[in-house]
mmCIF file of C-alpha atoms in Angstrom:
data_model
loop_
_atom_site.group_PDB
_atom_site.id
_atom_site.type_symbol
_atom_site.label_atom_id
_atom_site.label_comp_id
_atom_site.label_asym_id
_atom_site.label_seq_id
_atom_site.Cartn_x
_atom_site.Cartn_y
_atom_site.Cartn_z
ATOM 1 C CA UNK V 29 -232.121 83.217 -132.764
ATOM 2 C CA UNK V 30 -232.492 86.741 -131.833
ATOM 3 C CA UNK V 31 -229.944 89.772 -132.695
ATOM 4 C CA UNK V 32 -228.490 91.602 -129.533
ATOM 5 C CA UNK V 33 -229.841 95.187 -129.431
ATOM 6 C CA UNK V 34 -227.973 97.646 -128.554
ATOM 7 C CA UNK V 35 -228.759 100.859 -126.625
ATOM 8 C CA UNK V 36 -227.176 104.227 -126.180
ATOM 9 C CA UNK V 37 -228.791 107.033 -124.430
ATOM 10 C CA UNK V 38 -229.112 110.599 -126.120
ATOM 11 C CA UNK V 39 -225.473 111.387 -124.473
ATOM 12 C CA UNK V 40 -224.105 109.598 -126.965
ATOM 13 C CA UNK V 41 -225.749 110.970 -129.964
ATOM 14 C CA UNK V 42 -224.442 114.120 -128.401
ATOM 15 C CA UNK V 43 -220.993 113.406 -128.263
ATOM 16 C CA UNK V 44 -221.096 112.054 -131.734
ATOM 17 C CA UNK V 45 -220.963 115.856 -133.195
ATOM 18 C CA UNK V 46 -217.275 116.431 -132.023
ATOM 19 C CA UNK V 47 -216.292 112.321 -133.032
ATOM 20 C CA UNK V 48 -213.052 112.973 -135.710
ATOM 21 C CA UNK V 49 -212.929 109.667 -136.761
ATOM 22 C CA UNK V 50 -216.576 109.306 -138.753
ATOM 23 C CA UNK V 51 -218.398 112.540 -139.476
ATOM 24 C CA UNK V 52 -222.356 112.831 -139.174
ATOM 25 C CA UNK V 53 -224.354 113.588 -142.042
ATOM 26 C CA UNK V 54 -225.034 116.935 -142.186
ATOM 27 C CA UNK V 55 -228.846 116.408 -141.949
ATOM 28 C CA UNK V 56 -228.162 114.601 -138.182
ATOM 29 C CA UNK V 57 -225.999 117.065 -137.118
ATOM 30 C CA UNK V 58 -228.132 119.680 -137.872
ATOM 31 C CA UNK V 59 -231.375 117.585 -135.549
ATOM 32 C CA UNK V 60 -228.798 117.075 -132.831
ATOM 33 C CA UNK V 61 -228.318 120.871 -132.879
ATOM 34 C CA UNK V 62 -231.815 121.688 -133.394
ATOM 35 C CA UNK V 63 -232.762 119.446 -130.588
ATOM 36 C CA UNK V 64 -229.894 120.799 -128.275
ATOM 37 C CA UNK V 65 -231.505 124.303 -128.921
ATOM 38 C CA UNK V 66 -234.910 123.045 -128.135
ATOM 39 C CA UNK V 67 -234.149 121.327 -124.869
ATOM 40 C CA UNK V 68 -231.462 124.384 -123.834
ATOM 41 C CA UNK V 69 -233.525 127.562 -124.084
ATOM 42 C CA UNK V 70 -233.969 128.801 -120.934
ATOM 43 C CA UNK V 71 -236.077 131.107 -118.759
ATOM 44 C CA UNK V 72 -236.444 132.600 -115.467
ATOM 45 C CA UNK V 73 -239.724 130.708 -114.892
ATOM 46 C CA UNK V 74 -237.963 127.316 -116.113
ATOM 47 C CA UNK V 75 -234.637 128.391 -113.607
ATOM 48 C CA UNK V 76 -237.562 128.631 -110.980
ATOM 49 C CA UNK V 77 -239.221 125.650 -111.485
ATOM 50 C CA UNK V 78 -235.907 123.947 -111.342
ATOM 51 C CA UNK V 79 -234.858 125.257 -108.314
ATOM 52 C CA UNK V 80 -237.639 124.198 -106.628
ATOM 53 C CA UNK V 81 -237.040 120.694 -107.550
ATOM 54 C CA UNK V 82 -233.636 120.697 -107.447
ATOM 55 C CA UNK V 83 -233.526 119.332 -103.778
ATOM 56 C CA UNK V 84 -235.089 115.898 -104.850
ATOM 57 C CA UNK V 85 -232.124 115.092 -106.669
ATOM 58 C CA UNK V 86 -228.571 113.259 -105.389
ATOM 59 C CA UNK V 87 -225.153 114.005 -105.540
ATOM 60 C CA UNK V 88 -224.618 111.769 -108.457
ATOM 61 C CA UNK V 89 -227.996 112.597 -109.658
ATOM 62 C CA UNK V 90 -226.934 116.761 -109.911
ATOM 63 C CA UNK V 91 -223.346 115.411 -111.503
ATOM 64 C CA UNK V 92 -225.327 113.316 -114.697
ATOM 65 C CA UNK V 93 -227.252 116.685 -115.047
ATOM 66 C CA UNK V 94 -223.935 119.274 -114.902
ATOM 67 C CA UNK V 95 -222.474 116.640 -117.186
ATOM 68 C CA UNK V 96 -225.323 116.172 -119.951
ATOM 69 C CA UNK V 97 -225.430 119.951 -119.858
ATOM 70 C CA UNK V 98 -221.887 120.307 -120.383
ATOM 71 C CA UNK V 99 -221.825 117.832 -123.200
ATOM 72 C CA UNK V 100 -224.873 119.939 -125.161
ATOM 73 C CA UNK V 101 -222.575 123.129 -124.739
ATOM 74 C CA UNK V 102 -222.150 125.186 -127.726
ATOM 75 C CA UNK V 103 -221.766 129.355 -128.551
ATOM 76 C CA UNK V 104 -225.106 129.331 -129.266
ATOM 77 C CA UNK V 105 -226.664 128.330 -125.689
ATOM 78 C CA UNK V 106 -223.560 129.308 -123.950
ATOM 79 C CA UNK V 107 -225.010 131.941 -121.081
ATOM 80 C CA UNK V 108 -228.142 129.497 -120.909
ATOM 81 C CA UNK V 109 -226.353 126.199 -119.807
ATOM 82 C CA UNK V 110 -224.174 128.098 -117.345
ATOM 83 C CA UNK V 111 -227.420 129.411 -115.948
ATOM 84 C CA UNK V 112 -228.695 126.274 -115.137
ATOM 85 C CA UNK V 113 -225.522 124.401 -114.225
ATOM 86 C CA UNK V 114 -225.090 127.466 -111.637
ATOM 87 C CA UNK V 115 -227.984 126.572 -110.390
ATOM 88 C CA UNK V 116 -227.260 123.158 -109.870
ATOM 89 C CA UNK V 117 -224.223 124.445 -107.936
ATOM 90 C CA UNK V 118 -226.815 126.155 -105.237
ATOM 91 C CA UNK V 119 -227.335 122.933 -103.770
ATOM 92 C CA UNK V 120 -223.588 122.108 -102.514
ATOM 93 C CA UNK V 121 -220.898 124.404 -104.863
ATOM 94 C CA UNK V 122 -218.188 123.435 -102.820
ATOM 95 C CA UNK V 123 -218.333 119.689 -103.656
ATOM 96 C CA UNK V 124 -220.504 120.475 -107.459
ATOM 97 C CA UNK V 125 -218.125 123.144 -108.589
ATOM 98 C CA UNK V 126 -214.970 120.605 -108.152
ATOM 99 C CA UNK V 127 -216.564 117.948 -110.318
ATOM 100 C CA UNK V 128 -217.335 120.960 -112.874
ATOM 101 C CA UNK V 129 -214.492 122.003 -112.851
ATOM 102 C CA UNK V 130 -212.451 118.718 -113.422
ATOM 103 C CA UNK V 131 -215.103 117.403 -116.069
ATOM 104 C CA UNK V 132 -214.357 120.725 -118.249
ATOM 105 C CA UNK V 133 -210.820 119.469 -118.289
ATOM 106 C CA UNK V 134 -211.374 116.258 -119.196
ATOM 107 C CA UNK V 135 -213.476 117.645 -121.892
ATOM 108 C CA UNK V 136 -211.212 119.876 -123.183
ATOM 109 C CA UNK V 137 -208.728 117.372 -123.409
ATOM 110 C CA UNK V 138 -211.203 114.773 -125.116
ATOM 111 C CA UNK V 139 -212.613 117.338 -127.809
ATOM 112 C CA UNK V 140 -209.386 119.574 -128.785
ATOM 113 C CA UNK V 141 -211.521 121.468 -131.430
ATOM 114 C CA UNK V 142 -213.917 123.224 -128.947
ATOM 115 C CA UNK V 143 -210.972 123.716 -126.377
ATOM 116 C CA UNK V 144 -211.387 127.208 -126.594
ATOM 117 C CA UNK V 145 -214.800 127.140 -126.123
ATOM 118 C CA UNK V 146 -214.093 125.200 -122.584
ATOM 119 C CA UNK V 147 -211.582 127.440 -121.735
ATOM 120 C CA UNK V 148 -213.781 129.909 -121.777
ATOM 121 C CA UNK V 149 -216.498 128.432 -120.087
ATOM 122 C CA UNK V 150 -213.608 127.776 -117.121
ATOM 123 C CA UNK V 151 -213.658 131.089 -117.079
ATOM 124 C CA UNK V 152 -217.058 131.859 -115.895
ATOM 125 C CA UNK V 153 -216.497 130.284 -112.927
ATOM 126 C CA UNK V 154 -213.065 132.019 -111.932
ATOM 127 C CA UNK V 155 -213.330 134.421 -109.056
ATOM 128 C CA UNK V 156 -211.582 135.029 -105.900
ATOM 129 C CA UNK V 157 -214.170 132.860 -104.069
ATOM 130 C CA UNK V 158 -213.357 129.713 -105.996
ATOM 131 C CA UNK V 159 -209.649 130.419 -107.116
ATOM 132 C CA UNK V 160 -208.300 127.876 -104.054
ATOM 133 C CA UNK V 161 -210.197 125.090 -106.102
ATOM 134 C CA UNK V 162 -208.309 126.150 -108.882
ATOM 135 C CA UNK V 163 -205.196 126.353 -107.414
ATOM 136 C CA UNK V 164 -205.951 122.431 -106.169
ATOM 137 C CA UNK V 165 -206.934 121.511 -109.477
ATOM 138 C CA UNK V 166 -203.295 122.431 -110.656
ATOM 139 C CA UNK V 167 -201.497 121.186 -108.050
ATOM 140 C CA UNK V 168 -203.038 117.748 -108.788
ATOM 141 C CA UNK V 169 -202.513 118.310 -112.145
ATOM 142 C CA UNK V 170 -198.832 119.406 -111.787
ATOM 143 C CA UNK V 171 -198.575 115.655 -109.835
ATOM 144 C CA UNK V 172 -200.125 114.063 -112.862
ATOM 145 C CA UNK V 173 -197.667 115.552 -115.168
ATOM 146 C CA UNK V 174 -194.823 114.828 -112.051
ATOM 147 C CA UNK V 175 -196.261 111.335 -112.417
ATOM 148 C CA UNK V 176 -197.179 111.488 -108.326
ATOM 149 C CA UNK V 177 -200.669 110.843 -108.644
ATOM 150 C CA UNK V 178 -201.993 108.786 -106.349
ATOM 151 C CA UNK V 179 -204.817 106.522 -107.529
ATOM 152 C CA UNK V 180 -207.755 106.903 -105.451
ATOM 153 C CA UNK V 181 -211.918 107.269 -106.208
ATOM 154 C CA UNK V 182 -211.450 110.271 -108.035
ATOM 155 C CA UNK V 183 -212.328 108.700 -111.905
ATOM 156 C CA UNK V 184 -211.775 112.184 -113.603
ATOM 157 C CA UNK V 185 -208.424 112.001 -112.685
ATOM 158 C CA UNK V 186 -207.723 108.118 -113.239
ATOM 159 C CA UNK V 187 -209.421 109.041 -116.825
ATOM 160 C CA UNK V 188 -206.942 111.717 -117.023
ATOM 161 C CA UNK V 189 -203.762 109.468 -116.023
ATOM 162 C CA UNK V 190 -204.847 107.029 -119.397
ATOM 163 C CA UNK V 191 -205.174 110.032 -121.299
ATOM 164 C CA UNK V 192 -201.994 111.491 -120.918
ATOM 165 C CA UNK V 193 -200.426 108.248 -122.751
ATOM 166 C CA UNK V 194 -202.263 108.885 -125.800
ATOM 167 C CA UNK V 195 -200.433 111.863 -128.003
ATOM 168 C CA UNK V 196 -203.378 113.047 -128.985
ATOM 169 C CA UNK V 197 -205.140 113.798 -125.399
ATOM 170 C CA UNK V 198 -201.245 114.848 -123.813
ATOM 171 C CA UNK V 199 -201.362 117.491 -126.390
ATOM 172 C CA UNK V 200 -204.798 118.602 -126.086
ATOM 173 C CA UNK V 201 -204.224 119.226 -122.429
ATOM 174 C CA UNK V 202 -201.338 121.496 -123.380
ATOM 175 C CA UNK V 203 -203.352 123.032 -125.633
ATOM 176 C CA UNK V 204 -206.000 124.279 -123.011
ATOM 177 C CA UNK V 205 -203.224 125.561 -120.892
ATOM 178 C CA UNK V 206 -202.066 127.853 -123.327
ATOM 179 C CA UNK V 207 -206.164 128.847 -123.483
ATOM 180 C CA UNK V 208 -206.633 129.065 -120.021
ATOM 181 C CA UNK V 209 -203.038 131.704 -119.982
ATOM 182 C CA UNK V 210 -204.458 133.669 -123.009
ATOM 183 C CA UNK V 211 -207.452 134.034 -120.300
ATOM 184 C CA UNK V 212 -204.814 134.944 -117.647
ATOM 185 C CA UNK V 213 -205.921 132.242 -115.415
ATOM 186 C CA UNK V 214 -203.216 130.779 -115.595
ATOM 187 C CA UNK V 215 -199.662 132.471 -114.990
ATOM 188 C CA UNK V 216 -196.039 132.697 -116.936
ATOM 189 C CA UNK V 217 -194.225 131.067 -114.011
ATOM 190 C CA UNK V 218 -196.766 127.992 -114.200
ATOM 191 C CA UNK V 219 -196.437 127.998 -118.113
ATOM 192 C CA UNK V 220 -192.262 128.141 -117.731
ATOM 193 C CA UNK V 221 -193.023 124.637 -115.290
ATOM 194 C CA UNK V 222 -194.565 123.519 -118.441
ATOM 195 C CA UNK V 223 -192.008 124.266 -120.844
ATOM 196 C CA UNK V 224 -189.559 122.846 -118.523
ATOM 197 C CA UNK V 225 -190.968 119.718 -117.975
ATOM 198 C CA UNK V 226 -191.353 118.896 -121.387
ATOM 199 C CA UNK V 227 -187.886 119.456 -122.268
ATOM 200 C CA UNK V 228 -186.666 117.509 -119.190
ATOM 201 C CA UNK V 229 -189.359 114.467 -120.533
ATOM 202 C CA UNK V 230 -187.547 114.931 -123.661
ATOM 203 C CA UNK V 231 -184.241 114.923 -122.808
ATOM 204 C CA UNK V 232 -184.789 111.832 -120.917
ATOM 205 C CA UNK V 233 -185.199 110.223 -124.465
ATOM 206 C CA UNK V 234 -187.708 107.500 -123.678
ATOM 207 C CA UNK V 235 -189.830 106.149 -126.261
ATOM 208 C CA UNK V 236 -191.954 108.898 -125.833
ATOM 209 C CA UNK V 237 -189.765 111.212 -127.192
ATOM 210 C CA UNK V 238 -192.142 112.397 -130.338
ATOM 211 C CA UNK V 239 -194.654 112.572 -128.085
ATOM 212 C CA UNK V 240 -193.355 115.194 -125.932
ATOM 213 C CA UNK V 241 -191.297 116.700 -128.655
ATOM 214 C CA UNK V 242 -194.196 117.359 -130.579
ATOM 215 C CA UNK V 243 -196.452 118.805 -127.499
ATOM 216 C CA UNK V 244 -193.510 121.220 -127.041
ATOM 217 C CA UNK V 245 -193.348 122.706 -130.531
ATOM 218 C CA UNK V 246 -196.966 123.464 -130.596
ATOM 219 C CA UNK V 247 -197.317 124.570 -127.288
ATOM 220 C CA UNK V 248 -194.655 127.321 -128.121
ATOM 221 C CA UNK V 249 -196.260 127.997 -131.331
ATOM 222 C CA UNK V 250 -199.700 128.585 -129.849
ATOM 223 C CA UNK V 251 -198.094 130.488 -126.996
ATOM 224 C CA UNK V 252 -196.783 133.258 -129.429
ATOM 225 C CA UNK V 253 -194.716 134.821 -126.751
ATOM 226 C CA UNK V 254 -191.476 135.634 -127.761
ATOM 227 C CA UNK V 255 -189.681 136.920 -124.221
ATOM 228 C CA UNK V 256 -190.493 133.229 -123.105
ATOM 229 C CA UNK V 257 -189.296 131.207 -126.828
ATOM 230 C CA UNK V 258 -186.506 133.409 -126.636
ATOM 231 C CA UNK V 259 -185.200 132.186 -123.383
ATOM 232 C CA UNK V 260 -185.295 128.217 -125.020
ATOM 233 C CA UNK V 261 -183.639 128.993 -128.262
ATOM 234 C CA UNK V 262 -180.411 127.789 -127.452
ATOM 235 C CA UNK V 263 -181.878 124.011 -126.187
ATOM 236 C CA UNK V 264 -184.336 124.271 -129.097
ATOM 237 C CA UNK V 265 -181.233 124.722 -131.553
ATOM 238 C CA UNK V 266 -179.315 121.771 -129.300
ATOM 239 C CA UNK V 267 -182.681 119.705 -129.869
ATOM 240 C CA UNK V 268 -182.842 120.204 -133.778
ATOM 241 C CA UNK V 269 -178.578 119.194 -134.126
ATOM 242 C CA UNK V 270 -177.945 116.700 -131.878
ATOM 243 C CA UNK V 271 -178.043 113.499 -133.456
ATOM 244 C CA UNK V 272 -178.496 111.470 -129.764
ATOM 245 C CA UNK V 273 -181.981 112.637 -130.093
ATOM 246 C CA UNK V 274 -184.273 109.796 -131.038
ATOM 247 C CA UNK V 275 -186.797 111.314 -133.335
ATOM 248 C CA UNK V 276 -187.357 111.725 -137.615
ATOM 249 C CA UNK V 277 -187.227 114.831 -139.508
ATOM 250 C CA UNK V 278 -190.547 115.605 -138.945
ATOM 251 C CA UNK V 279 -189.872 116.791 -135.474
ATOM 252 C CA UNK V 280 -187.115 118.518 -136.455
ATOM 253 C CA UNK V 281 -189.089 120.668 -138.626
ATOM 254 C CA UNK V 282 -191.636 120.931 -135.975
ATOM 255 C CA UNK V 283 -188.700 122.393 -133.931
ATOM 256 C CA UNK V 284 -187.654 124.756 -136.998
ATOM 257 C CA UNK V 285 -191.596 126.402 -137.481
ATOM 258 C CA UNK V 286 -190.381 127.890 -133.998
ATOM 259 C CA UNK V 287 -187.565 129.931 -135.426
ATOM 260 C CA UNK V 288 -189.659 131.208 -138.126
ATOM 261 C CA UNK V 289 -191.773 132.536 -135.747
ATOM 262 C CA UNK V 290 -189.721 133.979 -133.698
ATOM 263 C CA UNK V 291 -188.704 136.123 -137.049
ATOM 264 C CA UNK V 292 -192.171 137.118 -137.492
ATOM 265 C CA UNK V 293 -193.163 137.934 -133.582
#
């Protein structure tokens, strides 16, 4: 009788270097990254030869690329995969730069230790020519959070739906708001809908409670903006006190780490 095998394609081994759970030896990590920095070093003459091949390749085809090139991204070969992904983008931006766009989100949400690092990488493609997809991206966003999303073809955003349930991703998308406002791509009237509608999800009392209790606290925390704390003190203080609020002490603690920055700010 013969054993299954099973196969993963280099992707995978990629990925592996931001897992949590089970950390790499330190000998494969450093292969991965040796191999990343192999495959990633880029030329003109290699940017030319891809552009003249580019052309052969599909829609789907061009999306596996920006997305194995997304997945390889590190400081090191940061200016060299956003040279080639914008030259993927030649062949149709307005549909590519969408999909780019939406799989640096998921990303970011995925891998909360190199949200920064997407944030930034947002960034590069931020301009007045491409801030309407941006704008879309955050109204569809704002009806995920709203719980309006309708479920259609789009699997970046029926990934994002199932992420939002687990703690964990909810509060890694919070956390690349607060990078993408420390960029100022994002504005304090859109981070104010933010705060609101966690403290309306947590007033609700659900059995989410500590979820959303817990995405609040360190979203303020990270934010480090005391004009906007100071404006939720009073519900922060009604939070901590009032005993028809369904969460432990840990929370509440959570909640008091606020005040002690707000001495320090």
């Amino acid at each position: 009788m013969y054993n299954n095998i099973i196969r993963y394609d280099i992707d995978f081994f990629y990925n592996q270097r931001y897992n949590n759970k089970k950390k790499l030896p330190n000998n494969v990590i450093l292969a991965l990254n040796m191999t990343t920095k192999i495959n990633m070093k880029v030329d003109k003459s290699k940017l030319q030869v891809f552009e003249k091949s580019k052309n052969n390749f599909k829609k789907e085809e061009l999306e596996k690329k920006i997305n194995a090139n997304l997945n390889k991204l590190s400081k090191d070969n940061f200016d060299n995969i956003f040279a080639v992904i914008e030259v993927i983008l030649k062949e149709r931006r307005d549909i590519l730069l969408d999909y780019t766009i939406k799989n640096l989100l998921n990303k970011a949400i995925m891998q909360p230790l190199f949200c920064e690092l997407y944030a930034e990488f947002y960034k590069k493609f931020y301009n007045k020519e491409t801030q309407k997809i941006f704008l879309n991206i955050f109204d569809e966003l704002i009806n995920v959070l709203e719980e309006k999303f309708i479920k259609g073809n789009d699997k970046n955003y029926d990934n994002l739906c199932k992420f939002l349930k687990d703690k964990r991703r909810f509060i890694g998308l919070f956390n690349f708001i607060i990078n993408l406002y420390k960029l100022k791509i994002v504005n304090k009237k859109q981070i104010i809908f933010y705060i609101d509608y966690l403290i309306k999800k947590i007033k609700e009392n659900n059995q989410d409670i500590e979820k959303y209790c817990e995405t609040l606290c360190k979203f303020l925390i990270n934010l480090k903006n005391k004009s906007i704390i100071e404006k939720y003190l009073d519900i922060l203080t009604d939070l901590k006190t009032n005993k028809e609020y369904k969460f432990g002490m840990r929370y509440k603690f959570m909640i008091m780490d606020i005040f002690d920055l707000m001495k320090k700010l």
